[in-house]
Amino acid sequence: MRYNKLFAILMASTLSVGAFAETETNETLATVPAAEEQTEADKLNMDNGVIPIADDRGFTLQSNNGNFVFKPYLFLQTTANFRYYDDEGLDKAYNQDNIANSGFAMPYAIIGFTGRAFGKIDYNVCVNAAASGGNILQQAWIDYAVSPALRFRVGKFKTPFTHAYLTTLGETLFPSLPTSLTAVAILPYSLNAVTPGIGTGFDLGVEVHGLIANKVGYEVGLWNGTGSAQNGATKTVSDDLHIPSLLYAGRVTFQPKGAMPMTQGNPKLLHEDKMLFGLSANYNVESENESTNDFRAGFEFAMLKNRWYVAAEAYYMRIGFTNRQKISDSYNYWGGYAQVGYFVHPRWQLGLRYDFYDRNGTSKDGILNMPAASINFFIPKTSIKLSAMYQYIGRTGHETQLDRDMDDLGICTHMAQLMLQYAF
């Protein structure tokens, strides 16, 4: 009898909450297009950053008019890796091998939930069980929409720089990001504290963003500038510039054919016609640290046209040492990539990428050129994606053999990778 009473109380509470939610839903205008006006890309909302919010993987709880959405999700990536390194930098006396950092890995084991509330708030919280330290918290943010053209986001999320990073994680053409974004720059000083790279990735911060007239997008905000591994407030005021030592970043895009989904290939989007042009810049201000003030700027282009995906990016980084370092010189780096993907079959996608990086700076001759090829297979009715890629690291234009040998230190000459991805 007691259990029947408890059950009745629970059901009454649930119905009350449902009735309240329905009342709120009826009084709130959704910020998304009406269902009959939505394209396939609209239905596969990419704002989550990991997987599309409203796709048919797993299950999604949603109110009748779409103002309330709740989607728990799981995202797994397992890789088999082969990496071969040149002899430069290897010490045979310590039995260092040319083949290293090979075998199996799990870069992502993400569990999270995402969705929408009151038709005005998007949210996402997820943890990456395969990570360590501060990286375990992969994302955590809320996004409040005054209108589609004026939104506010707070928490841990992607900084507005480079199309490669901003692409939804499970929607990339290649299993690995361009090396020009992930490899650290080479500086002519032995300073362990100074390891700048061009990519900025996830960080803690706040931004204002929006899409005006469904064509012009903008993002501008402040972040800690410490990256995804740090979840604490550790910053101070710049001794050099006398402003908060934060990452100041902004991005503006023009999408002439409507909002472009942040995907590099999805078998459900084989009839899209979208295009994006973007400019971005950021300035990472350091203080009281043996480090640098880093300015970055980038240009991006991306296009979805039926079975084709085309993208190209170029980016630049200027490193200026803090006064504490007593180094007056500054150093300039640049890189970029171009890539193309094509669905030869609704479940098979082929990809090519050419990546280049002036890793030793413009003060020295020579660049890294890194061609790569990939193939993706989307297994029907399973939410499983199989990917394979190969990348070669080439070096060209160096003045001396020593410069050539130093330029690819820490980067493998040959890299092959197989990836199995599952999501619901």
Coordinates of C-alpha atoms in Angstrom, one line a residue:
M1 CA 0.0 0.0 0.0
R2 CA 2.8 2.4 0.9
Y3 CA 4.5 1.7 -2.5
N4 CA 1.2 2.5 -4.3
K5 CA 1.0 5.9 -2.5
L6 CA 4.6 6.7 -3.4
F7 CA 4.0 5.7 -7.0
A8 CA 0.9 8.0 -7.1
I9 CA 2.8 10.9 -5.7
L10 CA 5.6 10.4 -8.2
M11 CA 3.2 10.3 -11.1
A12 CA 1.4 13.4 -9.9
S13 CA 4.7 15.2 -9.7
T14 CA 5.8 14.1 -13.1
L15 CA 2.5 15.2 -14.7
S16 CA 2.8 18.6 -12.9
V17 CA 6.3 19.2 -14.2
G18 CA 5.1 18.2 -17.7
A19 CA 2.1 20.6 -17.5
F20 CA 4.4 23.4 -16.3
A21 CA 6.9 22.7 -19.1
E22 CA 4.1 22.7 -21.6
T23 CA 2.8 26.0 -20.3
E24 CA 6.3 27.5 -20.6
T25 CA 6.6 26.0 -24.1
N26 CA 3.5 27.7 -25.3
E27 CA 4.6 31.1 -24.0
T28 CA 8.1 30.9 -25.5
L29 CA 9.0 31.5 -29.1
A30 CA 11.6 29.0 -30.5
T31 CA 14.7 30.5 -32.0
V32 CA 14.9 27.8 -34.7
P33 CA 13.0 27.7 -38.0
A34 CA 9.6 26.0 -38.1
A35 CA 9.8 22.3 -38.9
E36 CA 8.4 22.7 -42.4
E37 CA 11.1 25.4 -43.1
Q38 CA 14.0 23.4 -41.9
T39 CA 16.6 21.9 -44.2
E40 CA 18.4 18.6 -43.4
A41 CA 21.3 20.7 -42.1
D42 CA 19.0 22.6 -39.7
K43 CA 17.6 19.3 -38.3
L44 CA 21.2 18.1 -37.6
N45 CA 22.1 21.0 -35.3
M46 CA 25.9 21.1 -35.0
D47 CA 26.1 23.5 -32.1
N48 CA 26.9 20.6 -29.7
G49 CA 30.4 20.4 -31.0
V50 CA 30.6 16.6 -30.6
I51 CA 27.7 15.1 -32.5
P52 CA 24.5 16.6 -34.1
I53 CA 21.9 17.3 -31.4
A54 CA 18.7 16.2 -33.2
D55 CA 19.8 13.3 -35.3
D56 CA 18.3 9.8 -35.1
R57 CA 21.2 8.2 -33.2
G58 CA 20.0 7.0 -29.8
F59 CA 17.0 8.9 -28.5
T60 CA 16.0 12.5 -28.0
L61 CA 13.3 13.8 -25.7
Q62 CA 11.5 16.8 -27.2
S63 CA 8.5 18.9 -26.6
N64 CA 5.9 19.3 -29.3
N65 CA 7.2 22.7 -30.6
G66 CA 10.9 21.9 -30.0
N67 CA 11.5 24.5 -27.3
F68 CA 12.6 21.7 -24.9
V69 CA 15.1 19.2 -26.1
F70 CA 17.1 16.7 -24.0
K71 CA 19.6 14.4 -25.6
P72 CA 22.1 12.1 -23.7
Y73 CA 24.9 11.0 -25.8
L74 CA 28.0 8.8 -26.0
F75 CA 30.9 9.3 -28.3
L76 CA 33.8 6.8 -28.7
Q77 CA 36.9 6.8 -30.9
T78 CA 39.4 4.0 -30.9
T79 CA 42.5 4.2 -33.2
A80 CA 45.2 1.9 -34.4
N81 CA 48.4 3.9 -35.1
F82 CA 51.7 3.4 -36.9
R83 CA 54.3 6.2 -36.7
Y84 CA 57.8 6.1 -38.2
Y85 CA 60.4 8.7 -37.3
D86 CA 63.6 9.7 -39.1
D87 CA 66.9 9.1 -37.4
E88 CA 67.3 12.8 -36.6
G89 CA 66.8 13.4 -32.9
L90 CA 67.0 9.7 -32.0
D91 CA 69.8 8.5 -29.7
K92 CA 70.7 4.9 -30.7
A93 CA 72.8 4.6 -27.5
Y94 CA 69.5 4.6 -25.6
N95 CA 68.0 2.2 -28.0
Q96 CA 65.5 4.7 -29.3
D97 CA 63.5 3.2 -32.2
N98 CA 62.3 4.7 -35.5
I99 CA 58.9 3.2 -34.8
A100 CA 57.3 4.9 -31.7
N101 CA 54.0 6.2 -30.4
S102 CA 52.3 3.3 -32.2
G103 CA 49.7 0.8 -31.2
F104 CA 46.1 1.3 -30.0
A105 CA 44.7 4.5 -28.5
M106 CA 41.4 5.9 -27.4
P107 CA 41.5 9.7 -27.8
Y108 CA 37.8 10.1 -26.9
A109 CA 35.4 8.3 -24.6
I110 CA 32.8 11.1 -24.1
I111 CA 29.6 10.9 -22.1
G112 CA 27.4 13.9 -21.9
F113 CA 24.0 15.5 -22.4
T114 CA 22.9 18.4 -24.5
G115 CA 19.8 20.2 -25.6
R116 CA 17.6 23.2 -25.4
A117 CA 15.3 24.8 -22.7
F118 CA 12.6 27.4 -23.0
G119 CA 13.4 27.9 -26.6
K120 CA 16.1 30.3 -25.6
I121 CA 18.9 28.3 -23.8
D122 CA 21.1 25.7 -25.4
Y123 CA 23.4 23.7 -23.1
N124 CA 26.0 21.0 -23.2
V125 CA 28.0 19.2 -20.5
C126 CA 30.3 16.2 -21.2
V127 CA 33.3 14.5 -19.8
N128 CA 36.0 12.6 -21.7
A129 CA 36.9 9.5 -19.7
A130 CA 39.9 8.9 -21.9
A131 CA 41.5 12.2 -20.9
S132 CA 43.4 13.2 -17.8
G133 CA 43.6 16.3 -15.6
G134 CA 41.5 19.3 -16.7
N135 CA 40.9 17.7 -20.1
I136 CA 38.4 15.3 -18.5
L137 CA 35.9 18.1 -18.5
Q138 CA 35.6 18.3 -22.3
Q139 CA 32.8 20.9 -22.6
A140 CA 30.4 22.6 -20.2
W141 CA 28.5 25.7 -21.4
I142 CA 25.1 27.4 -21.6
D143 CA 24.1 29.6 -24.5
Y144 CA 21.3 32.2 -24.1
A145 CA 19.6 33.6 -27.2
V146 CA 18.0 37.0 -27.1
S147 CA 17.5 36.4 -30.8
P148 CA 19.3 34.4 -33.5
A149 CA 21.5 37.5 -34.1
L150 CA 22.3 38.1 -30.4
R151 CA 23.4 35.2 -28.2
F152 CA 25.6 34.9 -25.1
R153 CA 27.7 31.8 -24.3
V154 CA 29.5 31.1 -21.0
G155 CA 31.6 28.1 -20.0
K156 CA 34.2 25.8 -21.6
F157 CA 33.8 25.6 -25.3
K158 CA 35.7 26.1 -28.6
T159 CA 37.5 29.3 -29.2
P160 CA 36.5 31.0 -32.5
F161 CA 39.6 30.2 -34.6
T162 CA 40.1 27.8 -37.5
H163 CA 37.4 25.8 -39.3
A164 CA 39.3 22.6 -38.6
Y165 CA 38.8 23.0 -34.8
L166 CA 35.3 24.4 -35.1
T167 CA 34.0 21.4 -37.1
T168 CA 31.8 19.1 -35.1
L169 CA 34.1 16.4 -33.6
G170 CA 32.4 13.4 -35.1
E171 CA 32.0 15.0 -38.6
T172 CA 35.7 15.4 -39.7
L173 CA 37.1 14.2 -43.0
F174 CA 40.3 13.0 -41.4
P175 CA 40.8 11.2 -38.1
S176 CA 43.6 13.7 -37.2
L177 CA 43.7 17.5 -37.3
P178 CA 46.2 19.2 -39.7
T179 CA 49.7 19.0 -38.2
S180 CA 50.2 22.7 -38.9
L181 CA 47.6 23.4 -36.1
T182 CA 48.8 20.8 -33.6
A183 CA 52.6 20.9 -33.8
V184 CA 54.4 23.5 -31.6
A185 CA 56.6 26.1 -33.3
I186 CA 60.4 26.0 -33.1
L187 CA 62.1 28.8 -31.3
P188 CA 65.8 29.5 -31.3
Y189 CA 65.9 29.4 -27.5
S190 CA 65.9 26.5 -25.0
L191 CA 62.9 27.6 -23.0
N192 CA 60.6 24.8 -21.8
A193 CA 57.9 27.3 -20.8
V194 CA 57.5 28.6 -24.4
T195 CA 55.8 26.0 -26.6
P196 CA 53.3 28.0 -28.7
G197 CA 51.2 26.5 -31.4
I198 CA 48.8 28.0 -33.9
G199 CA 45.7 26.1 -32.8
T200 CA 43.7 27.3 -29.7
G201 CA 41.0 24.7 -29.3
F202 CA 38.8 24.6 -26.1
D203 CA 39.1 27.1 -23.3
L204 CA 37.1 28.7 -20.5
G205 CA 35.5 32.0 -21.3
V206 CA 32.5 34.1 -22.4
E207 CA 31.5 35.2 -25.9
V208 CA 28.8 37.2 -27.7
H209 CA 27.8 35.6 -31.1
G210 CA 25.0 35.4 -33.5
L211 CA 23.9 35.0 -37.1
I212 CA 22.5 38.1 -38.8
A213 CA 19.9 37.6 -41.6
N214 CA 21.0 34.0 -41.8
K215 CA 24.1 35.0 -43.6
V216 CA 26.6 37.0 -41.5
G217 CA 28.0 35.3 -38.4
Y218 CA 30.1 36.8 -35.6
E219 CA 31.8 35.6 -32.4
V220 CA 33.8 37.8 -30.0
G221 CA 34.8 37.2 -26.5
L222 CA 37.4 36.6 -23.7
W223 CA 39.0 33.3 -22.6
N224 CA 41.6 32.4 -20.1
G225 CA 44.1 31.5 -22.9
T226 CA 45.4 28.5 -20.9
G227 CA 43.7 25.8 -23.1
S228 CA 41.5 22.9 -22.2
A229 CA 43.8 21.4 -19.6
Q230 CA 43.2 24.2 -17.1
N231 CA 39.8 24.7 -15.5
G232 CA 40.8 27.2 -12.8
A233 CA 41.1 30.9 -12.6
T234 CA 44.9 31.4 -12.8
K235 CA 45.3 34.7 -14.7
T236 CA 46.5 38.1 -13.6
V237 CA 47.3 41.5 -15.2
S238 CA 49.9 41.9 -17.9
D239 CA 53.0 43.6 -16.8
D240 CA 53.8 44.7 -20.3
L241 CA 50.3 45.9 -21.6
H242 CA 48.6 46.6 -18.2
I243 CA 45.4 44.7 -19.3
P244 CA 44.1 41.4 -18.1
S245 CA 46.3 38.5 -19.3
L246 CA 43.5 36.7 -21.2
L247 CA 42.9 35.5 -24.8
Y248 CA 41.0 38.1 -26.8
A249 CA 39.4 36.6 -29.8
G250 CA 36.9 37.3 -32.6
R251 CA 35.6 35.7 -35.8
V252 CA 33.3 36.9 -38.6
T253 CA 31.8 34.8 -41.3
F254 CA 29.8 35.3 -44.5
Q255 CA 27.5 32.4 -45.4
P256 CA 25.8 33.5 -48.6
K257 CA 23.5 30.4 -48.9
G258 CA 22.4 30.3 -45.3
A259 CA 23.9 28.8 -42.2
M260 CA 26.5 26.2 -43.0
P261 CA 26.6 23.1 -40.8
M262 CA 30.0 22.5 -39.2
T263 CA 30.6 19.2 -40.9
Q264 CA 33.2 17.8 -43.4
G265 CA 31.0 15.0 -44.6
N266 CA 27.8 13.4 -43.4
P267 CA 25.9 10.8 -45.5
K268 CA 22.6 12.5 -44.5
L269 CA 23.7 15.7 -46.1
L270 CA 24.3 14.8 -49.7
H271 CA 21.9 17.4 -51.2
E272 CA 23.2 20.6 -49.5
D273 CA 24.4 23.7 -51.2
K274 CA 26.3 25.8 -48.5
M275 CA 29.3 28.1 -48.5
L276 CA 31.3 29.9 -45.8
F277 CA 34.0 32.6 -45.8
G278 CA 35.6 33.5 -42.5
L279 CA 38.2 35.8 -40.9
S280 CA 39.4 35.4 -37.4
A281 CA 42.0 36.8 -35.0
N282 CA 43.1 36.5 -31.4
Y283 CA 45.7 37.9 -29.0
N284 CA 46.9 35.8 -26.1
V285 CA 48.3 38.1 -23.4
E286 CA 50.7 36.6 -20.9
S287 CA 52.0 38.1 -17.7
E288 CA 54.6 37.3 -15.0
N289 CA 55.6 34.2 -16.9
E290 CA 58.6 33.1 -19.0
S291 CA 56.4 33.1 -22.1
T292 CA 55.2 35.2 -25.0
N293 CA 52.4 37.4 -26.2
D294 CA 50.9 35.7 -29.2
F295 CA 48.9 37.2 -32.1
R296 CA 47.1 34.9 -34.5
A297 CA 45.0 35.6 -37.6
G298 CA 43.3 33.3 -40.0
F299 CA 41.2 33.0 -43.2
E300 CA 38.9 30.1 -43.9
F301 CA 36.7 28.8 -46.8
A302 CA 34.4 25.8 -46.8
M303 CA 31.8 24.5 -49.1
L304 CA 29.2 21.7 -49.2
K305 CA 27.8 20.9 -52.6
N306 CA 25.9 17.7 -52.9
R307 CA 28.5 15.0 -52.4
W308 CA 31.4 17.4 -52.4
Y309 CA 33.1 19.0 -49.5
V310 CA 35.9 21.6 -50.1
A311 CA 37.8 23.6 -47.6
A312 CA 41.0 25.8 -47.4
E313 CA 42.6 27.7 -44.5
A314 CA 45.6 29.9 -44.0
Y315 CA 46.8 31.2 -40.6
Y316 CA 49.5 33.4 -39.2
M317 CA 51.1 33.6 -35.7
R318 CA 53.4 36.3 -34.3
I319 CA 55.3 35.6 -31.1
G320 CA 56.6 38.5 -29.0
F321 CA 58.4 37.7 -25.8
T322 CA 57.4 39.3 -22.5
N323 CA 59.7 42.0 -21.2
R324 CA 60.7 39.7 -18.4
Q325 CA 62.4 37.5 -21.0
K326 CA 64.7 40.3 -22.1
I327 CA 64.4 39.2 -25.7
S328 CA 63.5 42.0 -28.1
D329 CA 63.1 39.8 -31.2
S330 CA 59.7 38.6 -32.4
Y331 CA 59.0 35.6 -34.6
N332 CA 56.5 35.0 -37.3
Y333 CA 54.9 31.7 -38.4
W334 CA 52.4 30.7 -41.0
G335 CA 50.6 27.6 -42.3
G336 CA 47.5 26.3 -43.9
Y337 CA 45.9 23.4 -45.6
A338 CA 43.5 22.6 -48.4
Q339 CA 41.3 19.5 -48.4
V340 CA 38.5 17.9 -50.5
G341 CA 36.2 15.1 -49.8
Y342 CA 33.7 13.3 -52.1
F343 CA 31.1 10.6 -51.5
V344 CA 31.8 8.1 -54.3
H345 CA 28.8 6.1 -52.7
P346 CA 26.3 7.3 -50.1
R347 CA 28.3 5.4 -47.5
W348 CA 31.9 5.8 -48.8
Q349 CA 33.8 9.1 -48.7
L350 CA 37.3 9.7 -50.1
G351 CA 39.5 12.6 -48.9
L352 CA 42.7 14.4 -49.9
R353 CA 44.6 17.0 -47.9
Y354 CA 47.7 19.1 -48.4
D355 CA 49.0 20.7 -45.2
F356 CA 52.0 23.0 -44.9
Y357 CA 53.7 24.8 -42.0
D358 CA 56.5 27.2 -41.7
R359 CA 57.5 25.7 -38.4
N360 CA 60.9 27.3 -38.0
G361 CA 59.6 30.8 -38.6
T362 CA 60.0 33.3 -41.5
S363 CA 63.5 34.2 -40.3
K364 CA 64.7 30.8 -41.7
D365 CA 64.1 29.2 -45.0
G366 CA 62.2 25.9 -45.3
I367 CA 58.7 24.6 -44.7
L368 CA 57.0 21.3 -43.9
N369 CA 54.7 20.0 -46.6
M370 CA 52.4 17.2 -45.5
P371 CA 50.1 15.5 -48.0
A372 CA 47.5 13.0 -46.7
A373 CA 44.7 10.8 -47.9
S374 CA 41.7 9.3 -46.2
I375 CA 38.7 7.0 -46.7
N376 CA 35.6 6.9 -44.6
F377 CA 32.9 4.2 -44.4
F378 CA 29.6 4.8 -42.6
I379 CA 28.2 1.4 -41.7
P380 CA 24.4 1.5 -42.3
K381 CA 22.0 1.4 -39.3
T382 CA 24.8 1.2 -36.8
S383 CA 26.1 4.8 -36.2
I384 CA 29.6 3.4 -36.7
K385 CA 32.1 5.3 -38.8
L386 CA 35.3 3.6 -40.0
S387 CA 38.2 5.8 -41.2
A388 CA 41.7 5.3 -42.5
M389 CA 44.3 7.8 -43.3
Y390 CA 48.0 8.1 -44.3
Q391 CA 50.2 11.2 -44.0
Y392 CA 53.7 11.9 -45.1
I393 CA 55.9 14.7 -43.7
G394 CA 58.0 16.3 -46.3
R395 CA 60.6 19.1 -45.9
T396 CA 61.6 21.5 -48.6
G397 CA 63.6 24.8 -49.1
H398 CA 65.9 24.6 -46.1
E399 CA 69.3 26.3 -46.3
T400 CA 71.3 23.7 -44.5
Q401 CA 70.9 20.0 -43.7
L402 CA 70.9 20.9 -40.0
D403 CA 67.9 23.2 -40.5
R404 CA 66.2 20.4 -42.4
D405 CA 66.9 17.9 -39.7
M406 CA 65.7 20.2 -36.9
D407 CA 62.4 21.2 -38.6
D408 CA 60.5 18.0 -38.1
L409 CA 61.8 17.0 -34.7
G410 CA 59.1 15.3 -32.7
I411 CA 56.9 14.8 -35.9
C412 CA 56.8 11.4 -37.5
T413 CA 57.7 11.1 -41.2
H414 CA 55.1 8.4 -41.9
M415 CA 51.8 8.1 -40.1
A416 CA 49.0 5.6 -40.8
Q417 CA 45.9 5.5 -38.7
L418 CA 42.7 3.4 -38.5
M419 CA 39.8 4.8 -36.5
L420 CA 36.5 3.3 -35.4
Q421 CA 34.0 5.8 -34.2
Y422 CA 30.7 5.1 -32.5
A423 CA 28.1 7.6 -31.3
F424 CA 24.5 7.7 -30.1

